[in-house]
Coordinates of C-alpha atoms and ligand atoms in Angstrom, one line a residue:
X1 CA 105.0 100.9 131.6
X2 CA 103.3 100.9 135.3
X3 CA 99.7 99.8 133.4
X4 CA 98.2 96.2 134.3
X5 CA 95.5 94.5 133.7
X6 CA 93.9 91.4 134.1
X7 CA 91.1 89.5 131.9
X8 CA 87.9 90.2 130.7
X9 CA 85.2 88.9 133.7
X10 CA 82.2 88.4 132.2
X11 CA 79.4 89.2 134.3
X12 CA 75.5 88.1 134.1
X13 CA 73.5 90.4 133.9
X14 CA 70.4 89.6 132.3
X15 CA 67.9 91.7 130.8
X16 CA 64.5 91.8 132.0
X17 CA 61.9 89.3 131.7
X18 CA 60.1 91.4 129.2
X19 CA 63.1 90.9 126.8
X20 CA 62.9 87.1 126.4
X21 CA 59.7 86.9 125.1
X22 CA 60.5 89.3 122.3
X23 CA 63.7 87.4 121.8
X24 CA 63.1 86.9 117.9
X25 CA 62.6 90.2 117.5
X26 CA 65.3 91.6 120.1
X27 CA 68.3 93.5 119.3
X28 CA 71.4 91.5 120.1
X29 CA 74.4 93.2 121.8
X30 CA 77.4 92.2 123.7
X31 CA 78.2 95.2 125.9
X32 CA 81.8 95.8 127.1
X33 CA 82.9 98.4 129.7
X34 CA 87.0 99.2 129.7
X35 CA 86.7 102.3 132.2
X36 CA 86.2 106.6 131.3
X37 CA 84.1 109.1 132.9
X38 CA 80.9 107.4 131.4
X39 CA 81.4 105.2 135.1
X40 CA 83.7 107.7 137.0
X41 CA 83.2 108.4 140.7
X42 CA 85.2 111.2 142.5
X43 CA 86.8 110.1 145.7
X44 CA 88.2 113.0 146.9
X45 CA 91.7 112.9 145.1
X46 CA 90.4 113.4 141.4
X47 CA 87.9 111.5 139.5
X48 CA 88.7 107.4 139.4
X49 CA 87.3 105.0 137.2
X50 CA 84.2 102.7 139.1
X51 CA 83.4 99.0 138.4
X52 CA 80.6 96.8 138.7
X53 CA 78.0 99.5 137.0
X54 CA 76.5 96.1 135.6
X55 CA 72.9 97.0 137.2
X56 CA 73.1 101.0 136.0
X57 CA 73.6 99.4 132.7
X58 CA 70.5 97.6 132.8
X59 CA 68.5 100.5 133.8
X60 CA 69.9 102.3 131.0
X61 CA 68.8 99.4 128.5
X62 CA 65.4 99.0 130.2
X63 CA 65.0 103.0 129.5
X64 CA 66.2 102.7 125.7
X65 CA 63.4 99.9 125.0
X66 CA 60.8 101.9 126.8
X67 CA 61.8 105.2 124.9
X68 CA 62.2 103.7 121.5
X69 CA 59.8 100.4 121.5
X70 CA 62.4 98.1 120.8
X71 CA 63.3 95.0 122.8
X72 CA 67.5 94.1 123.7
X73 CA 69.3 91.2 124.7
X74 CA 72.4 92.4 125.5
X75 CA 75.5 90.3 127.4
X76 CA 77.4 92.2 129.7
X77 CA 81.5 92.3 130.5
X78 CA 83.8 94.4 132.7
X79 CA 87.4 94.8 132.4
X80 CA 88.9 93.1 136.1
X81 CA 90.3 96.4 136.5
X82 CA 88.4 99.6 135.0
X83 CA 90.9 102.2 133.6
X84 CA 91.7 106.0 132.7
X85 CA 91.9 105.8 129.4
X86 CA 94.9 107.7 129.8
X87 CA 96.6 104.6 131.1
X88 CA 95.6 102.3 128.1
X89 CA 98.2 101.2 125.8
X90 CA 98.4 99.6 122.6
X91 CA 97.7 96.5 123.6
X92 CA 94.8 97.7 125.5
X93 CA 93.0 98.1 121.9
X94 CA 94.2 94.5 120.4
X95 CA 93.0 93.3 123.6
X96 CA 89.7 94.9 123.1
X97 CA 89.5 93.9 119.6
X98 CA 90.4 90.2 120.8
X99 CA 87.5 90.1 122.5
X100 CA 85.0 91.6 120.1
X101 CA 86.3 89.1 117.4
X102 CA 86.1 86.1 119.6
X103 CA 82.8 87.0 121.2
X104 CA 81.5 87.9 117.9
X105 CA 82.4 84.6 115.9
X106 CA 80.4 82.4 118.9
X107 CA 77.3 84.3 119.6
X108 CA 76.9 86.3 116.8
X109 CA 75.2 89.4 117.9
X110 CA 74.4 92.5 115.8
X111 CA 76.7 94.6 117.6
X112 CA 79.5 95.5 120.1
X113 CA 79.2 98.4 122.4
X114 CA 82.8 99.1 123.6
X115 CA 82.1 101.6 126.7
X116 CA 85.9 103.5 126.5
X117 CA 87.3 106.6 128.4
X118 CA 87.1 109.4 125.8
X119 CA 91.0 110.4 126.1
X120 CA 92.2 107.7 123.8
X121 CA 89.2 106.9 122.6
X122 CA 89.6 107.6 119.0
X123 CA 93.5 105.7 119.2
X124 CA 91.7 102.7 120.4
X125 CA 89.3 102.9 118.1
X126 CA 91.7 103.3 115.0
X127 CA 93.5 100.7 116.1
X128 CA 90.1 98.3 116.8
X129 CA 89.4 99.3 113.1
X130 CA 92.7 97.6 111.4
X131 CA 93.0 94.6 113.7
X132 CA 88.6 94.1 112.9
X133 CA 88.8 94.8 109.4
X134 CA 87.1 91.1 108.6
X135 CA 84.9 91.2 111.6
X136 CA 81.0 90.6 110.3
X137 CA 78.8 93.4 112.7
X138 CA 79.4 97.0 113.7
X139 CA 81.6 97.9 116.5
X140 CA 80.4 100.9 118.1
X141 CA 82.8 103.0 121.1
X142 CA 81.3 105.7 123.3
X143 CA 81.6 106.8 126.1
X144 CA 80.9 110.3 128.2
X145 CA 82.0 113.5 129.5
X146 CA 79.9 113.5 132.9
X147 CA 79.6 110.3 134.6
X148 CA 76.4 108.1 134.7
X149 CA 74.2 109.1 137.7
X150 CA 75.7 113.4 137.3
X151 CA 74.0 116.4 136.8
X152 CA 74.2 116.9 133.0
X153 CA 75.5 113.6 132.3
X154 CA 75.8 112.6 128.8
X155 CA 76.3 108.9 129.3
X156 CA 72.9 107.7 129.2
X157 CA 72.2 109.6 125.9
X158 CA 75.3 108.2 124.7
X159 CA 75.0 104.7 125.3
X160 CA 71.1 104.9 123.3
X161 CA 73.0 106.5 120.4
X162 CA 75.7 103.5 120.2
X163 CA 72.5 101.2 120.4
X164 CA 70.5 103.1 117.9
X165 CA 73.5 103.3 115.6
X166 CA 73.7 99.2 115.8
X167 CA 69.6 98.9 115.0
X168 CA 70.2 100.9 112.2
X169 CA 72.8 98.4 110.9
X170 CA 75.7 100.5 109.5
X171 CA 77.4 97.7 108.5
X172 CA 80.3 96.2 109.5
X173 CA 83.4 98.4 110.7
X174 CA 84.2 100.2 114.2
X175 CA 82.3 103.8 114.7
X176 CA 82.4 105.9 117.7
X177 CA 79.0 107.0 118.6
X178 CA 79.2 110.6 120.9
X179 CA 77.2 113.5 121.3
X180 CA 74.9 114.0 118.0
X181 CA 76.8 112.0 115.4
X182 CA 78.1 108.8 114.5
X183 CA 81.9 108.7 113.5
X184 CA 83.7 106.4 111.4
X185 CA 86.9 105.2 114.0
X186 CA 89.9 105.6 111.4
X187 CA 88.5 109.3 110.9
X188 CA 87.7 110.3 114.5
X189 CA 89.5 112.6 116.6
X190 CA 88.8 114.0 120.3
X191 CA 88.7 117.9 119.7
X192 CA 86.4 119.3 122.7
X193 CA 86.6 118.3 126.6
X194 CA 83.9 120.6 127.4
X195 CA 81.5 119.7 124.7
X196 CA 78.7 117.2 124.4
X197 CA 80.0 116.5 120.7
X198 CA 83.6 115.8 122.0
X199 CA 84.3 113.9 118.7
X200 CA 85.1 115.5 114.9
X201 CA 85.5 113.5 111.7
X202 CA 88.1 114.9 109.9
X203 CA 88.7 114.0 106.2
X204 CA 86.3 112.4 104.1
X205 CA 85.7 108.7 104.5
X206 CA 86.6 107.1 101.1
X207 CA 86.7 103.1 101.6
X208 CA 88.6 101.3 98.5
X209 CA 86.1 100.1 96.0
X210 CA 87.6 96.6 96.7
X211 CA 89.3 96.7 100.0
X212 CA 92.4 95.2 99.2
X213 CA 93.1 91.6 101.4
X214 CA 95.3 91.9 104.7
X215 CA 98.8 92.4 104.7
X216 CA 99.7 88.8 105.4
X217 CA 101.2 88.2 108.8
X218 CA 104.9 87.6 108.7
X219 CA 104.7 87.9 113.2
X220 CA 102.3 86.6 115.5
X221 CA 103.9 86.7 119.0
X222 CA 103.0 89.8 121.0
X223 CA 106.2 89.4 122.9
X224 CA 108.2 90.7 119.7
X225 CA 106.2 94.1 119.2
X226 CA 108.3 96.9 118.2
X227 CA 106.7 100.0 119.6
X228 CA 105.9 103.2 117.2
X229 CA 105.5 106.4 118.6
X230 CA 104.5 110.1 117.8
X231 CA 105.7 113.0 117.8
X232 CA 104.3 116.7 116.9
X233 CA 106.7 118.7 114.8
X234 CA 107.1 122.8 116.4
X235 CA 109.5 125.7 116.0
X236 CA 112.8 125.4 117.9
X237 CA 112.4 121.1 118.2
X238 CA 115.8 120.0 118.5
X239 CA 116.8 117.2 116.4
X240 CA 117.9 115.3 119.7
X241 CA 114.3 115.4 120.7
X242 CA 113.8 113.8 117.2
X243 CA 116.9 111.2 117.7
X244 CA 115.8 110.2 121.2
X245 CA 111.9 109.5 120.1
X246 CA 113.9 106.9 117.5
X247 CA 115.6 105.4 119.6
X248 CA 112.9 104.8 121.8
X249 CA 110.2 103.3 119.3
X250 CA 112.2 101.5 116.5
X251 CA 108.9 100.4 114.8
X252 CA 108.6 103.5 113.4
X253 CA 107.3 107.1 114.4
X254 CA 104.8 109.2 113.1
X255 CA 106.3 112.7 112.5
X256 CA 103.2 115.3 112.7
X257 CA 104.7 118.4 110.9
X258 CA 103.4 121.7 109.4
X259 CA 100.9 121.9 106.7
X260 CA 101.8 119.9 103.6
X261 CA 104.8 117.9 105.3
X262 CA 107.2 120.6 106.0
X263 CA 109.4 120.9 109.3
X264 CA 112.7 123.1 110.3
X265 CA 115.4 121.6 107.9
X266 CA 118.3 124.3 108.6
X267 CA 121.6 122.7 109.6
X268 CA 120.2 119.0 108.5
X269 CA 120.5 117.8 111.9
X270 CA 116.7 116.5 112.2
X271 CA 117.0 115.5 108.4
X272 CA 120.2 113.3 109.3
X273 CA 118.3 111.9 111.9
X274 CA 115.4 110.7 109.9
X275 CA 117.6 109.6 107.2
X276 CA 119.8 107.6 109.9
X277 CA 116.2 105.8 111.3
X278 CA 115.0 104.7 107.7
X279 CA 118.5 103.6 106.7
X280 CA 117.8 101.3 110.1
X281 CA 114.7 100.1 109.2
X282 CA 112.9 102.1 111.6
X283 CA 109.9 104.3 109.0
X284 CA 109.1 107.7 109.8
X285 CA 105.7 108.0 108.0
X286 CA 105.1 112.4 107.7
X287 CA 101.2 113.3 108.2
X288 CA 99.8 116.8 108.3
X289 CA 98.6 119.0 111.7
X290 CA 96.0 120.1 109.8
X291 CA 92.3 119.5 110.1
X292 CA 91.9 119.3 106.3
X293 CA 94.2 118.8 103.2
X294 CA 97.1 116.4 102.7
X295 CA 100.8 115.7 102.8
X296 CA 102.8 116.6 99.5
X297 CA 106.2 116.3 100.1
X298 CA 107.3 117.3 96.5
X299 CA 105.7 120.7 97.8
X300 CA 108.4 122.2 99.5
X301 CA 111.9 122.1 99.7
X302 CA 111.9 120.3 103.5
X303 CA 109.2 118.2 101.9
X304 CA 111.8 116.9 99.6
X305 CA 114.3 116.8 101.9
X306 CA 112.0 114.3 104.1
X307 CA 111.7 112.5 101.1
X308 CA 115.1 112.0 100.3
X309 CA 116.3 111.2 103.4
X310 CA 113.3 108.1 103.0
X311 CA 110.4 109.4 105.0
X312 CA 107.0 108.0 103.8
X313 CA 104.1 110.8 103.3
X314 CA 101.4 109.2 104.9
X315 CA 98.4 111.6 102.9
X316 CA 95.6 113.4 105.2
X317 CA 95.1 110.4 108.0
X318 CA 94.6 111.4 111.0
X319 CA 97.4 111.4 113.9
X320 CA 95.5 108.3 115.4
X321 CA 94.4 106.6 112.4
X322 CA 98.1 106.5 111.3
X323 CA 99.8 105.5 114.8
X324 CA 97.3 102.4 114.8
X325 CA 97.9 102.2 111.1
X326 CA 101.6 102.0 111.5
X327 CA 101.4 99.9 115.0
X328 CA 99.2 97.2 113.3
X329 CA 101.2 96.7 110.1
X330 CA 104.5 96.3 112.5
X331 CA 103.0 94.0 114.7
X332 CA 102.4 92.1 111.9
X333 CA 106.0 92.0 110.7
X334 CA 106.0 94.0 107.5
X335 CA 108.9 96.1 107.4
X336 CA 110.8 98.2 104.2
X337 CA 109.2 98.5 100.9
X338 CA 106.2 95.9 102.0
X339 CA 105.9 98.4 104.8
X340 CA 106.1 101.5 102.5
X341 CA 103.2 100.3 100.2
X342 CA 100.9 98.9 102.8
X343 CA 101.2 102.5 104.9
X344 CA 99.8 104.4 101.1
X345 CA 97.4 102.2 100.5
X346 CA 93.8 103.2 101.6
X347 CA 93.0 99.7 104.1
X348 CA 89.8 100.8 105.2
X349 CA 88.9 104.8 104.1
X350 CA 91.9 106.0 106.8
X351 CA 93.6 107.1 103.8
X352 CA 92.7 109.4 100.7
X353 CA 93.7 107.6 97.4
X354 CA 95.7 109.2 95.6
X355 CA 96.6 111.4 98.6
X356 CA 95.9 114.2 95.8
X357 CA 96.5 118.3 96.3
X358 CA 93.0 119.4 96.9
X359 CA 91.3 122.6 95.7
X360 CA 92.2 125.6 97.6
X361 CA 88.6 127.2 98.6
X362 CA 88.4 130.7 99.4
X363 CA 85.2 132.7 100.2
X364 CA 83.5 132.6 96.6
X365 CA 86.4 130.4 94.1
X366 CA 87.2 127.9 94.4
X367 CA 90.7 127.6 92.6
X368 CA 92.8 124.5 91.6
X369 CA 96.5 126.0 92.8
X370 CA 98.5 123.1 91.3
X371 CA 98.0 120.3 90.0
X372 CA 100.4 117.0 88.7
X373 CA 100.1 115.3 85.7
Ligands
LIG1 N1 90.1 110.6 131.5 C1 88.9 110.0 131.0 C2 89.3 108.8 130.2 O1 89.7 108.9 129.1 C3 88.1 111.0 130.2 C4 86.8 110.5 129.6 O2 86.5 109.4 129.6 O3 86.0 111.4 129.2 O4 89.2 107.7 130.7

């Protein structure tokens, strides 16, 4: 992977006078800007992420207390090097999260503002969600779709909603605040490039009554990360294509197939393949490419094929919710049947329990078409 980058710099920006003598009263937020359009300049060969956009974040702040009366104290960070979100990788997010948790347990603020490119926004986030799940405030992402100081630009707007989200204490968990609405990470997706409202929640989110404790760690070291990887089921795939994604991420892959879990199945070649990877230990965990409803692989007839040859139905999370899902859980060492029961179990609302056949709705009926005793 040609992607580097070096630590956190914190910079000082301080608010203006104004804010310290409301300090009792003043919203506290530690700010952290990783890169995106929200800061993008165009140099002439494509639009680059800009840094040091410490003072345009002040003005922004300053303009959010004069438009809606409240005072901030807010620290300020860059990332040494300012990204394309296209470049992050998953370490970019447990790096991210590293930072929220350590800077959250000293100074205690009542929120994190994560500034993020929007491409991978919602990965990041997902991800940010599992490795935060104890963290005590409200981690909030955004981010924009015309860069600060542009016609149009969104990311002033933006960055007041991720504050006004973390006034209006949510709780703790990581969000994505975009557009007109405030997302919950694990359900998030990027749907619109050319839309204000770039993010959809798909799903409902359902956290467990009793969210059940963290898979215990059985790994630590970072330099023993298996990666997991992705791929999107479609007609004609050869099963090499299948093999080869194996091969290259042996933590496990998330197989994005048809509607309840289905995928080509004739000649068995992609079948053998998954059965060969489970038998290895590496999971294939089957989740839908649909927007709504979830996996049933007793449906269908590849559905029980994918089951037989050991794939693990991973309900109606989303593609990112279930990469960070999966990538989290192998960092952490848990493998086989451990693996298997922490991947179905709802962590944090990513997950639908029991990943259940819905109700079929059509225009006036709304009918029940199976159901399992
Ligand atoms: N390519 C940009 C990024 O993800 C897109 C954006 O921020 O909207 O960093």
């Amino acid at each position: 992977m040609n992607y580097r980058e070096t630590p956190v710099r914190e910079t000082s920006t301080s608010a203006p006078a104004t804010i310290a003598a409301h300090r009792l009263s003043a919203l506290r937020v530690h700010i952290l800007y990783t890169g995106g359009t929200f800061g993008m300049a165009d140099g002439g060969a494509g639009m680059c992420p800009r840094s040091g956009i410490g003072d345009e974040i002040t003005d922004i702040i300053t303009q959010f207390e004069e438009a809606e009366g409240k005072s901030v104290e807010f620290r300020y960070a860059e990332f040494d090097r300012v990204i394309d979100s296209a470049d992050a990788g998953p370490e970019t997010a447990c790096r991210i999260a590293e930072w929220a948790r350590s800077d959250t347990e000293s100074a205690q603020p009542d929120g994190v503002v994560v500034i993020h490119g929007t491409d991978t926004m919602a990965y990041a986030g997902a991800r940010m969600a599992f490795e935060l799940r104890e963290i005590a405030v409200p981690v909030v992402l955004t981010g924009a779709q015309i860069p600060l100081g542009h016609p149009g630009s969104d990311a002033r707007d933006n960055l007041h909603l991720a504050l006004n989200s973390i006034a209006a204490r949510p709780g703790p968990g990581t969000f994505i605040a975009f557009g007109s609405a405030l997302h919950r990470a694990v359900r998030a997706s990027k749907r619109a490039c050319d839309n204000y409202d770039g993010f959809t929640t798909l799903g409902e989110f359902a956290p467990p009554l009793s969210p059940p404790r963290a898979p215990e760690a059985r790994r630590h070291s970072a330099a023993t990360r298996l990666p997991v990887g992705l791929l999107t089921v479609f007609p004609g795939m050869h099963a090499d294509l299948l093999a080869a994604a194996i091969r290259h991420y042996p933590g496990g892959i998330i197989l994005e197939c048809y509607g309840s879990g289905t995928l080509p199945v004739d000649g068995s070649e992609t079948i053998e393949a998954i059965r060969n990877a489970t038998r290895h230990g590496t999971p294939v965990v089957v989740i839908t490419q649909c927007d709504s409803g979830s996996v049933d692989l007793e449906r269908y007839r590849p559905g029980r094929a994918l089951l037989d040859a050991g794939a693990i139905g991973g309900g109606d999370m989303t593609r990112e919710a279930a990469l960070a899902k999966l990538g989290y859980l192998v960092d952490r060492g848990l493998s086989g049947r451990e693996l298997h029961r922490w991947m179905t179990t709802n962590l944090l609302g990513e997950l639908s329990n029991p990943a259940a056949p819905r109700a079929i709705h059509t225009q006036d009926t709304h009918l029940t078409a199976w159901s399992r005793s």
